[in-house]
PDB file of C-alpha atoms in Angstrom:
ATOM      1  CA  MET A  25      52.759  73.499 -62.528  1.00 53.00           C
ATOM      2  CA  GLY A  26      50.566  73.525 -59.435  1.00 44.00           C
ATOM      3  CA  ALA A  27      47.923  71.903 -57.300  1.00 34.00           C
ATOM      4  CA  ASN A  28      45.238  72.077 -60.002  1.00 34.00           C
ATOM      5  CA  LEU A  29      47.145  69.739 -62.312  1.00 37.00           C
ATOM      6  CA  PRO A  30      46.391  66.019 -62.564  1.00 34.00           C
ATOM      7  CA  ILE A  31      49.249  64.009 -61.073  1.00 37.00           C
ATOM      8  CA  ARG A  32      50.429  60.432 -60.995  1.00 36.00           C
ATOM      9  CA  SER A  33      53.432  58.343 -60.070  1.00 35.00           C
ATOM     10  CA  GLY A  34      53.763  56.691 -63.479  1.00 36.00           C
ATOM     11  CA  GLY A  35      53.018  57.451 -67.121  1.00 33.00           C
ATOM     12  CA  VAL A  36      52.066  56.013 -70.481  1.00 30.00           C
ATOM     13  CA  MET A  37      53.534  57.184 -73.768  1.00 31.00           C
ATOM     14  CA  SER A  38      50.832  58.557 -76.063  1.00 33.00           C
ATOM     15  CA  GLU A  39      51.385  57.919 -79.772  1.00 34.00           C
ATOM     16  CA  THR A  40      49.246  59.608 -82.398  1.00 38.00           C
ATOM     17  CA  SER A  41      50.877  57.557 -85.153  1.00 41.00           C
ATOM     18  CA  ALA A  42      53.807  55.283 -85.744  1.00 42.00           C
ATOM     19  CA  THR A  43      56.058  58.303 -86.265  1.00 53.00           C
ATOM     20  CA  MET A  44      54.880  60.766 -83.632  1.00 62.00           C
ATOM     21  CA  ILE A  45      54.784  61.049 -79.865  1.00 70.00           C
ATOM     22  CA  GLU A  46      52.816  63.450 -77.711  1.00 82.00           C
ATOM     23  CA  ARG A  47      54.120  65.079 -74.578  1.00 90.00           C
ATOM     24  CA  ARG A  48      54.135  68.263 -72.546  1.00 93.00           C
ATOM     25  CA  GLU A  49      57.154  70.447 -71.933  1.00 93.00           C
ATOM     26  CA  TYR A  50      57.396  72.932 -69.073  1.00 95.00           C
ATOM     27  CA  LYS A  51      60.291  75.398 -69.238  1.00 95.00           C
ATOM     28  CA  TYR A  52      61.863  77.365 -66.417  1.00 95.00           C
ATOM     29  CA  LEU A  53      64.712  79.890 -66.273  1.00 94.00           C
ATOM     30  CA  ILE A  54      66.700  79.197 -63.109  1.00 95.00           C
ATOM     31  CA  ASP A  55      70.044  80.238 -61.676  1.00 94.00           C
ATOM     32  CA  ARG A  56      72.891  77.768 -61.273  1.00 94.00           C
ATOM     33  CA  GLU A  57      72.359  77.412 -57.534  1.00 96.00           C
ATOM     34  CA  THR A  58      68.747  76.360 -58.109  1.00 97.00           C
ATOM     35  CA  ALA A  59      69.873  74.040 -60.911  1.00 97.00           C
ATOM     36  CA  ALA A  60      72.195  72.282 -58.465  1.00 97.00           C
ATOM     37  CA  GLY A  61      69.323  71.832 -56.036  1.00 98.00           C
ATOM     38  CA  VAL A  62      66.992  70.445 -58.696  1.00 98.00           C
ATOM     39  CA  ARG A  63      69.747  68.120 -59.904  1.00 98.00           C
ATOM     40  CA  ALA A  64      70.079  66.693 -56.393  1.00 98.00           C
ATOM     41  CA  ALA A  65      66.309  66.439 -55.958  1.00 98.00           C
ATOM     42  CA  ILE A  66      65.772  64.302 -59.068  1.00 98.00           C
ATOM     43  CA  LYS A  67      68.430  61.729 -58.139  1.00 97.00           C
ATOM     44  CA  PRO A  68      65.967  59.262 -56.545  1.00 98.00           C
ATOM     45  CA  PHE A  69      63.857  59.270 -59.717  1.00 98.00           C
ATOM     46  CA  CYS A  70      66.231  59.815 -62.643  1.00 98.00           C
ATOM     47  CA  GLN A  71      69.574  58.866 -64.110  1.00 97.00           C
ATOM     48  CA  ILE A  72      71.827  60.631 -66.593  1.00 97.00           C
ATOM     49  CA  ASP A  73      71.469  59.829 -70.274  1.00 96.00           C
ATOM     50  CA  ALA A  74      74.086  57.231 -71.200  1.00 93.00           C
ATOM     51  CA  PHE A  75      75.669  59.319 -73.973  1.00 90.00           C
ATOM     52  CA  ALA A  76      76.008  62.417 -71.771  1.00 94.00           C
ATOM     53  CA  GLY A  77      77.262  60.271 -68.905  1.00 92.00           C
ATOM     54  CA  LYS A  78      80.387  59.442 -70.901  1.00 91.00           C
ATOM     55  CA  SER A  79      81.432  63.096 -70.936  1.00 92.00           C
ATOM     56  CA  PRO A  80      83.404  64.725 -68.080  1.00 94.00           C
ATOM     57  CA  THR A  81      80.885  67.583 -68.172  1.00 94.00           C
ATOM     58  CA  ARG A  82      77.889  65.205 -68.201  1.00 96.00           C
ATOM     59  CA  THR A  83      76.590  67.070 -71.242  1.00 97.00           C
ATOM     60  CA  TYR A  84      76.540  66.768 -75.007  1.00 96.00           C
ATOM     61  CA  THR A  85      76.384  69.524 -77.613  1.00 96.00           C
ATOM     62  CA  VAL A  86      73.123  69.888 -79.522  1.00 97.00           C
ATOM     63  CA  ASP A  87      73.068  71.565 -82.935  1.00 97.00           C
ATOM     64  CA  THR A  88      69.638  72.624 -84.179  1.00 97.00           C
ATOM     65  CA  LEU A  89      69.195  74.172 -87.607  1.00 98.00           C
ATOM     66  CA  TYR A  90      65.889  76.067 -87.736  1.00 98.00           C
ATOM     67  CA  LEU A  91      64.032  76.542 -90.992  1.00 98.00           C
ATOM     68  CA  ASP A  92      61.154  78.871 -91.757  1.00 98.00           C
ATOM     69  CA  THR A  93      59.169  80.379 -94.602  1.00 97.00           C
ATOM     70  CA  PRO A  94      60.666  83.398 -96.405  1.00 96.00           C
ATOM     71  CA  ASP A  95      58.393  85.718 -94.381  1.00 96.00           C
ATOM     72  CA  LEU A  96      59.098  83.953 -91.064  1.00 97.00           C
ATOM     73  CA  ALA A  97      55.521  82.706 -90.744  1.00 96.00           C
ATOM     74  CA  LEU A  98      56.496  79.947 -88.315  1.00 97.00           C
ATOM     75  CA  PHE A  99      58.399  82.386 -86.103  1.00 97.00           C
ATOM     76  CA  TRP A 100      55.424  84.753 -85.961  1.00 96.00           C
ATOM     77  CA  ALA A 101      52.992  81.942 -85.177  1.00 96.00           C
ATOM     78  CA  ASN A 102      55.213  81.049 -82.222  1.00 94.00           C
ATOM     79  CA  ASP A 103      55.717  84.675 -81.183  1.00 93.00           C
ATOM     80  CA  HIS A 104      51.967  85.338 -81.254  1.00 93.00           C
ATOM     81  CA  GLU A 105      51.373  82.069 -79.367  1.00 92.00           C
ATOM     82  CA  GLN A 106      48.924  80.740 -81.907  1.00 94.00           C
ATOM     83  CA  VAL A 107      46.976  77.750 -80.616  1.00 94.00           C
ATOM     84  CA  ASP A 108      48.240  75.460 -83.402  1.00 95.00           C
ATOM     85  CA  ARG A 109      51.810  76.050 -84.568  1.00 96.00           C
ATOM     86  CA  VAL A 110      54.884  74.164 -85.743  1.00 96.00           C
ATOM     87  CA  LYS A 111      58.666  74.420 -85.770  1.00 97.00           C
ATOM     88  CA  MET A 112      60.742  72.897 -88.552  1.00 98.00           C
ATOM     89  CA  ARG A 113      64.254  71.909 -87.574  1.00 98.00           C
ATOM     90  CA  VAL A 114      67.163  69.595 -88.271  1.00 98.00           C
ATOM     91  CA  ARG A 115      69.027  68.264 -85.246  1.00 97.00           C
ATOM     92  CA  GLY A 116      72.574  66.975 -85.053  1.00 96.00           C
ATOM     93  CA  TYR A 117      75.229  66.490 -82.395  1.00 93.00           C
ATOM     94  CA  ALA A 118      78.563  68.311 -82.527  1.00 88.00           C
ATOM     95  CA  GLU A 119      80.502  65.436 -80.931  1.00 89.00           C
ATOM     96  CA  ALA A 120      79.416  63.197 -83.821  1.00 90.00           C
ATOM     97  CA  PRO A 121      79.875  65.349 -86.955  1.00 89.00           C
ATOM     98  CA  LYS A 122      79.563  62.383 -89.338  1.00 91.00           C
ATOM     99  CA  ALA A 123      76.598  60.768 -87.617  1.00 94.00           C
ATOM    100  CA  PRO A 124      73.046  60.945 -89.014  1.00 96.00           C
ATOM    101  CA  VAL A 125      70.848  63.981 -88.406  1.00 97.00           C
ATOM    102  CA  TYR A 126      67.153  64.116 -87.579  1.00 97.00           C
ATOM    103  CA  LEU A 127      64.439  65.912 -89.529  1.00 98.00           C
ATOM    104  CA  GLU A 128      61.932  67.109 -86.940  1.00 98.00           C
ATOM    105  CA  VAL A 129      58.466  68.630 -87.049  1.00 97.00           C
ATOM    106  CA  LYS A 130      57.498  69.953 -83.636  1.00 96.00           C
ATOM    107  CA  ARG A 131      53.822  70.812 -83.524  1.00 95.00           C
ATOM    108  CA  ARG A 132      52.210  72.509 -80.552  1.00 94.00           C
ATOM    109  CA  ILE A 133      48.456  72.550 -79.980  1.00 92.00           C
ATOM    110  CA  ASN A 134      47.651  74.506 -76.823  1.00 87.00           C
ATOM    111  CA  ASP A 135      49.913  72.839 -74.220  1.00 85.00           C
ATOM    112  CA  VAL A 136      50.510  69.550 -76.036  1.00 91.00           C
ATOM    113  CA  ILE A 137      53.663  68.879 -78.068  1.00 93.00           C
ATOM    114  CA  ALA A 138      53.523  66.363 -80.918  1.00 93.00           C
ATOM    115  CA  LYS A 139      56.932  65.702 -82.442  1.00 93.00           C
ATOM    116  CA  SER A 140      57.922  63.540 -85.397  1.00 95.00           C
ATOM    117  CA  ARG A 141      61.603  62.734 -85.946  1.00 95.00           C
ATOM    118  CA  GLY A 142      63.157  60.934 -88.901  1.00 97.00           C
ATOM    119  CA  LYS A 143      66.815  59.866 -89.124  1.00 97.00           C
ATOM    120  CA  VAL A 144      68.782  60.428 -92.342  1.00 98.00           C
ATOM    121  CA  THR A 145      72.450  60.496 -93.272  1.00 97.00           C
ATOM    122  CA  ARG A 146      74.060  63.900 -93.737  1.00 96.00           C
ATOM    123  CA  GLU A 147      74.335  63.252 -97.461  1.00 96.00           C
ATOM    124  CA  GLN A 148      70.649  62.351 -97.680  1.00 98.00           C
ATOM    125  CA  TYR A 149      69.702  65.392 -95.636  1.00 97.00           C
ATOM    126  CA  PHE A 150      71.525  67.780 -97.948  1.00 96.00           C
ATOM    127  CA  GLN A 151      70.108  66.153-101.087  1.00 97.00           C
ATOM    128  CA  LEU A 152      66.514  66.056 -99.844  1.00 98.00           C
ATOM    129  CA  LEU A 153      66.465  69.676 -98.723  1.00 97.00           C
ATOM    130  CA  SER A 154      68.486  71.197-101.545  1.00 96.00           C
ATOM    131  CA  ASP A 155      66.548  69.483-104.351  1.00 96.00           C
ATOM    132  CA  PRO A 156      62.733  69.791-104.034  1.00 94.00           C
ATOM    133  CA  PHE A 157      62.264  66.924-106.496  1.00 95.00           C
ATOM    134  CA  SER A 158      64.658  64.501-104.857  1.00 97.00           C
ATOM    135  CA  PRO A 159      62.888  61.245-103.884  1.00 97.00           C
ATOM    136  CA  ILE A 160      63.259  59.702-100.463  1.00 98.00           C
ATOM    137  CA  PRO A 161      65.925  56.968-100.676  1.00 97.00           C
ATOM    138  CA  ALA A 162      64.650  53.406-100.375  1.00 98.00           C
ATOM    139  CA  SER A 163      67.097  52.859 -97.514  1.00 97.00           C
ATOM    140  CA  ILE A 164      64.978  55.132 -95.285  1.00 98.00           C
ATOM    141  CA  THR A 165      62.282  52.830 -93.957  1.00 97.00           C
ATOM    142  CA  GLY A 166      59.756  52.308 -91.178  1.00 95.00           C
ATOM    143  CA  LYS A 167      59.120  55.101 -88.675  1.00 94.00           C
ATOM    144  CA  ASP A 168      61.967  57.167 -90.107  1.00 97.00           C
ATOM    145  CA  ARG A 169      60.403  57.158 -93.552  1.00 97.00           C
ATOM    146  CA  GLY A 170      57.032  58.311 -92.262  1.00 96.00           C
ATOM    147  CA  ALA A 171      58.638  61.169 -90.326  1.00 97.00           C
ATOM    148  CA  VAL A 172      60.797  62.199 -93.291  1.00 98.00           C
ATOM    149  CA  GLU A 173      57.757  62.191 -95.589  1.00 97.00           C
ATOM    150  CA  ARG A 174      55.912  64.460 -93.173  1.00 97.00           C
ATOM    151  CA  PHE A 175      58.854  66.838 -92.858  1.00 98.00           C
ATOM    152  CA  LEU A 176      59.382  67.106 -96.613  1.00 98.00           C
ATOM    153  CA  THR A 177      55.683  67.578 -97.350  1.00 97.00           C
ATOM    154  CA  ILE A 178      55.608  70.634 -95.104  1.00 97.00           C
ATOM    155  CA  ALA A 179      59.060  71.877 -96.129  1.00 97.00           C
ATOM    156  CA  ARG A 180      58.356  71.732 -99.858  1.00 97.00           C
ATOM    157  CA  THR A 181      54.845  73.114 -99.582  1.00 97.00           C
ATOM    158  CA  LEU A 182      55.919  76.121 -97.519  1.00 97.00           C
ATOM    159  CA  HIS A 183      59.277  76.600 -99.333  1.00 97.00           C
ATOM    160  CA  ILE A 184      61.138  76.769 -96.031  1.00 97.00           C
ATOM    161  CA  LYS A 185      64.810  77.696 -95.805  1.00 97.00           C
ATOM    162  CA  PRO A 186      67.419  77.853 -93.007  1.00 97.00           C
ATOM    163  CA  PHE A 187      67.648  80.980 -90.863  1.00 97.00           C
ATOM    164  CA  THR A 188      69.595  80.163 -87.709  1.00 97.00           C
ATOM    165  CA  LEU A 189      71.737  77.455 -86.163  1.00 97.00           C
ATOM    166  CA  VAL A 190      71.350  77.157 -82.386  1.00 97.00           C
ATOM    167  CA  ARG A 191      73.986  75.312 -80.344  1.00 96.00           C
ATOM    168  CA  TYR A 192      73.914  74.515 -76.631  1.00 97.00           C
ATOM    169  CA  GLN A 193      75.105  72.114 -73.970  1.00 97.00           C
ATOM    170  CA  ARG A 194      72.453  69.692 -72.713  1.00 98.00           C
ATOM    171  CA  GLU A 195      72.573  67.760 -69.462  1.00 98.00           C
ATOM    172  CA  PRO A 196      69.746  65.207 -69.877  1.00 98.00           C
ATOM    173  CA  TYR A 197      68.124  62.840 -67.398  1.00 98.00           C
ATOM    174  CA  PHE A 198      65.386  60.257 -67.842  1.00 97.00           C
ATOM    175  CA  SER A 199      63.044  58.830 -65.234  1.00 97.00           C
ATOM    176  CA  THR A 200      63.695  55.333 -63.945  1.00 97.00           C
ATOM    177  CA  ILE A 201      60.185  54.960 -62.501  1.00 96.00           C
ATOM    178  CA  ASP A 202      57.944  56.396 -65.243  1.00 94.00           C
ATOM    179  CA  ASP A 203      57.218  55.150 -68.741  1.00 90.00           C
ATOM    180  CA  TYR A 204      58.168  58.599 -70.027  1.00 92.00           C
ATOM    181  CA  ALA A 205      59.561  61.556 -68.103  1.00 96.00           C
ATOM    182  CA  ARG A 206      62.621  63.684 -68.894  1.00 97.00           C
ATOM    183  CA  VAL A 207      64.541  66.486 -67.186  1.00 98.00           C
ATOM    184  CA  THR A 208      67.058  68.587 -69.122  1.00 98.00           C
ATOM    185  CA  PHE A 209      69.352  71.462 -68.192  1.00 98.00           C
ATOM    186  CA  ASP A 210      70.494  73.605 -71.154  1.00 97.00           C
ATOM    187  CA  THR A 211      73.443  76.013 -70.867  1.00 96.00           C
ATOM    188  CA  HIS A 212      75.881  77.942 -73.116  1.00 95.00           C
ATOM    189  CA  ILE A 213      73.085  78.635 -75.581  1.00 96.00           C
ATOM    190  CA  ARG A 214      74.323  80.484 -78.656  1.00 95.00           C
ATOM    191  CA  ALA A 215      73.166  81.084 -82.218  1.00 95.00           C
ATOM    192  CA  HIS A 216      74.560  81.747 -85.661  1.00 95.00           C
ATOM    193  CA  LYS A 217      72.828  83.478 -88.551  1.00 95.00           C
ATOM    194  CA  ILE A 218      72.834  81.075 -91.467  1.00 93.00           C
ATOM    195  CA  ASP A 219      71.439  80.784 -94.980  1.00 92.00           C
ATOM    196  CA  SER A 220      72.700  77.338 -95.984  1.00 94.00           C
ATOM    197  CA  LEU A 221      72.256  73.742 -94.873  1.00 94.00           C
ATOM    198  CA  THR A 222      75.611  73.552 -93.113  1.00 91.00           C
ATOM    199  CA  PHE A 223      76.259  72.686 -89.474  1.00 91.00           C
ATOM    200  CA  GLU A 224      79.747  74.228 -89.634  1.00 86.00           C
ATOM    201  CA  PRO A 225      79.390  78.018 -89.979  1.00 82.00           C
ATOM    202  CA  ASP A 226      82.013  80.691 -89.393  1.00 74.00           C
ATOM    203  CA  GLY A 227      82.944  80.227 -85.733  1.00 68.00           C
ATOM    204  CA  ARG A 228      83.560  83.933 -85.167  1.00 72.00           C
ATOM    205  CA  CYS A 229      79.917  84.947 -85.496  1.00 84.00           C
ATOM    206  CA  TRP A 230      78.226  83.085 -82.636  1.00 91.00           C
ATOM    207  CA  ARG A 231      75.958  85.166 -80.431  1.00 93.00           C
ATOM    208  CA  ALA A 232      74.992  84.205 -76.870  1.00 92.00           C
ATOM    209  CA  LEU A 233      71.302  83.672 -76.149  1.00 91.00           C
ATOM    210  CA  ASP A 234      71.684  83.042 -72.413  1.00 84.00           C
ATOM    211  CA  ASP A 235      73.554  86.226 -71.517  1.00 69.00           C
ATOM    212  CA  VAL A 236      72.360  88.826 -69.028  1.00 56.00           C
ATOM    213  CA  VAL A 237      70.977  91.106 -71.762  1.00 57.00           C
ATOM    214  CA  THR A 238      68.922  88.452 -73.532  1.00 57.00           C
ATOM    215  CA  GLN A 239      67.571  86.972 -70.312  1.00 54.00           C
ATOM    216  CA  ARG A 240      67.169  90.349 -68.564  1.00 55.00           C
ATOM    217  CA  SER A 241      68.823  89.161 -65.391  1.00 53.00           C
ATOM    218  CA  SER A 242      71.953  89.874 -63.398  1.00 52.00           C
ATOM    219  CA  HIS A 243      73.620  86.657 -64.574  1.00 61.00           C
ATOM    220  CA  SER A 244      73.269  83.920 -67.174  1.00 70.00           C
ATOM    221  CA  MET A 245      70.476  81.463 -66.496  1.00 90.00           C
ATOM    222  CA  VAL A 246      69.925  77.751 -67.008  1.00 95.00           C
ATOM    223  CA  VAL A 247      66.968  76.574 -69.102  1.00 96.00           C
ATOM    224  CA  LEU A 248      65.301  73.739 -67.206  1.00 97.00           C
ATOM    225  CA  GLU A 249      62.731  71.591 -69.009  1.00 97.00           C
ATOM    226  CA  LEU A 250      60.399  69.036 -67.444  1.00 97.00           C
ATOM    227  CA  LYS A 251      58.945  66.717 -70.087  1.00 96.00           C
ATOM    228  CA  PHE A 252      56.159  64.234 -69.540  1.00 95.00           C
ATOM    229  CA  THR A 253      52.979  62.824 -71.076  1.00 90.00           C
ATOM    230  CA  SER A 254      49.402  63.807 -70.252  1.00 76.00           C
ATOM    231  CA  LEU A 255      49.684  63.607 -66.459  1.00 85.00           C
ATOM    232  CA  VAL A 256      52.483  65.099 -64.386  1.00 91.00           C
ATOM    233  CA  PRO A 257      54.570  62.679 -62.288  1.00 96.00           C
ATOM    234  CA  LEU A 258      54.128  63.431 -58.590  1.00 97.00           C
ATOM    235  CA  TRP A 259      57.865  63.883 -58.023  1.00 97.00           C
ATOM    236  CA  MET A 260      57.936  66.621 -60.688  1.00 97.00           C
ATOM    237  CA  VAL A 261      55.055  68.432 -59.008  1.00 97.00           C
ATOM    238  CA  ASN A 262      56.867  68.325 -55.670  1.00 97.00           C
ATOM    239  CA  ILE A 263      60.109  69.632 -57.186  1.00 97.00           C
ATOM    240  CA  ALA A 264      58.284  72.520 -58.864  1.00 97.00           C
ATOM    241  CA  ARG A 265      56.572  73.411 -55.587  1.00 97.00           C
ATOM    242  CA  ASN A 266      59.625  73.007 -53.371  1.00 97.00           C
ATOM    243  CA  PHE A 267      61.810  75.232 -55.560  1.00 97.00           C
ATOM    244  CA  GLY A 268      59.065  77.738 -56.364  1.00 97.00           C
ATOM    245  CA  LEU A 269      59.509  77.222 -60.104  1.00 96.00           C
ATOM    246  CA  VAL A 270      57.645  79.609 -62.409  1.00 94.00           C
ATOM    247  CA  ARG A 271      57.143  78.623 -66.033  1.00 93.00           C
ATOM    248  CA  SER A 272      58.884  80.691 -68.702  1.00 89.00           C
ATOM    249  CA  GLY A 273      58.148  81.198 -72.378  1.00 84.00           C
ATOM    250  CA  TYR A 274      61.834  81.074 -73.340  1.00 90.00           C
ATOM    251  CA  SER A 275      62.241  80.101 -77.020  1.00 94.00           C
ATOM    252  CA  LYS A 276      65.678  79.284 -78.427  1.00 95.00           C
ATOM    253  CA  TYR A 277      64.426  79.776 -81.979  1.00 96.00           C
ATOM    254  CA  GLY A 278      62.510  82.967 -81.204  1.00 95.00           C
ATOM    255  CA  ASN A 279      65.492  84.517 -79.439  1.00 94.00           C
ATOM    256  CA  SER A 280      67.828  83.537 -82.283  1.00 96.00           C
ATOM    257  CA  ILE A 281      65.605  85.237 -84.861  1.00 96.00           C
ATOM    258  CA  ARG A 282      65.356  88.389 -82.783  1.00 94.00           C
ATOM    259  CA  ALA A 283      69.120  88.409 -82.276  1.00 93.00           C
ATOM    260  CA  PHE A 284      69.889  88.568 -86.003  1.00 94.00           C
ATOM    261  CA  TYR A 285      66.874  89.736 -87.994  1.00 93.00           C
ATOM    262  CA  SER A 286      65.043  92.397 -85.911  1.00 83.00           C
ATOM    263  CA  PRO A 287      61.686  91.219 -87.272  1.00 82.00           C
ATOM    264  CA  ILE A 288      58.803  93.687 -87.385  1.00 76.00           C
ATOM    265  CA  ASP A 289      55.368  92.574 -86.240  1.00 70.00           C
ATOM    266  CA  ASN A 290      52.999  93.051 -89.171  1.00 63.00           C
ATOM    267  CA  ARG A 291      50.083  93.346 -86.764  1.00 56.00           C
ATOM    268  CA  THR A 292      51.784  96.381 -85.198  1.00 49.00           C
ATOM    269  CA  VAL A 293      52.479  97.872 -88.616  1.00 42.00           C
ATOM    270  CA  ALA A 294      48.846  97.416 -89.655  1.00 48.00           C
ATOM    271  CA  ALA A 295      47.748  99.191 -86.496  1.00 45.00           C
ATOM    272  CA  GLY A 296      49.979 102.167 -87.274  1.00 46.00           C
ATOM    273  CA  GLY A 297      52.623 101.400 -84.670  1.00 44.00           C
ATOM    274  CA  TRP A 298      55.522 101.514 -87.166  1.00 36.00           C
ATOM    275  CA  ARG A 299      56.283 103.865 -90.042  1.00 30.00           C
TER     276      ARG A 299
END
């Protein structure tokens, strides 16, 4: 994020369809001291998400079940930074274990994120993903139905299955002066190897993804994300400049796959790099 970017003081949500929004997401790995400074700097422009604001920690716990093809094609597309790539995931919230979950398709084309998100009950989620011939219940309507149809079309065509469950604490803020702008701080990021549709795996097998080894630093880092539409709000540009923020390619899904599966790059194998 720098001087060559278009900037503005407000924004307009871009919708490609009734079920999808477009935005940009800039990620940064920062230490906790910098996180405290950024948190103070956004106060004139943002307020805490209402749900997180009810918690003493000002966070909520996000559970994200990542699905992929049997040969991890989606992981490799992300790892190789293909221009057009997608992530398939199911999102829930640990504080609400009986609440609905969201079937999400997160598509990235160059620097633009287009995400569709359809809400279903946990019973519907299990049925739809465990039975490839299960119809979408009539009770799922409107924007949710369109997003669920899109998710299932891709899921059933590619025969995707669950690989990892990623859990983390999110401290989320939304802009009070822009149509759409978000700031999130993610901490205590951990993952679990998984081969079923459950959100309740064996608690003894969690592996940290924000530790000093994974992040190659002297201490655990905070994942900061700035989210906005096509033009960057001026206050975000100033914060990035004032704190000297440098964008990072940190991927929760990519790190979770590498933590458990030790995937081998077929391009390296083809070139004779592995035997």
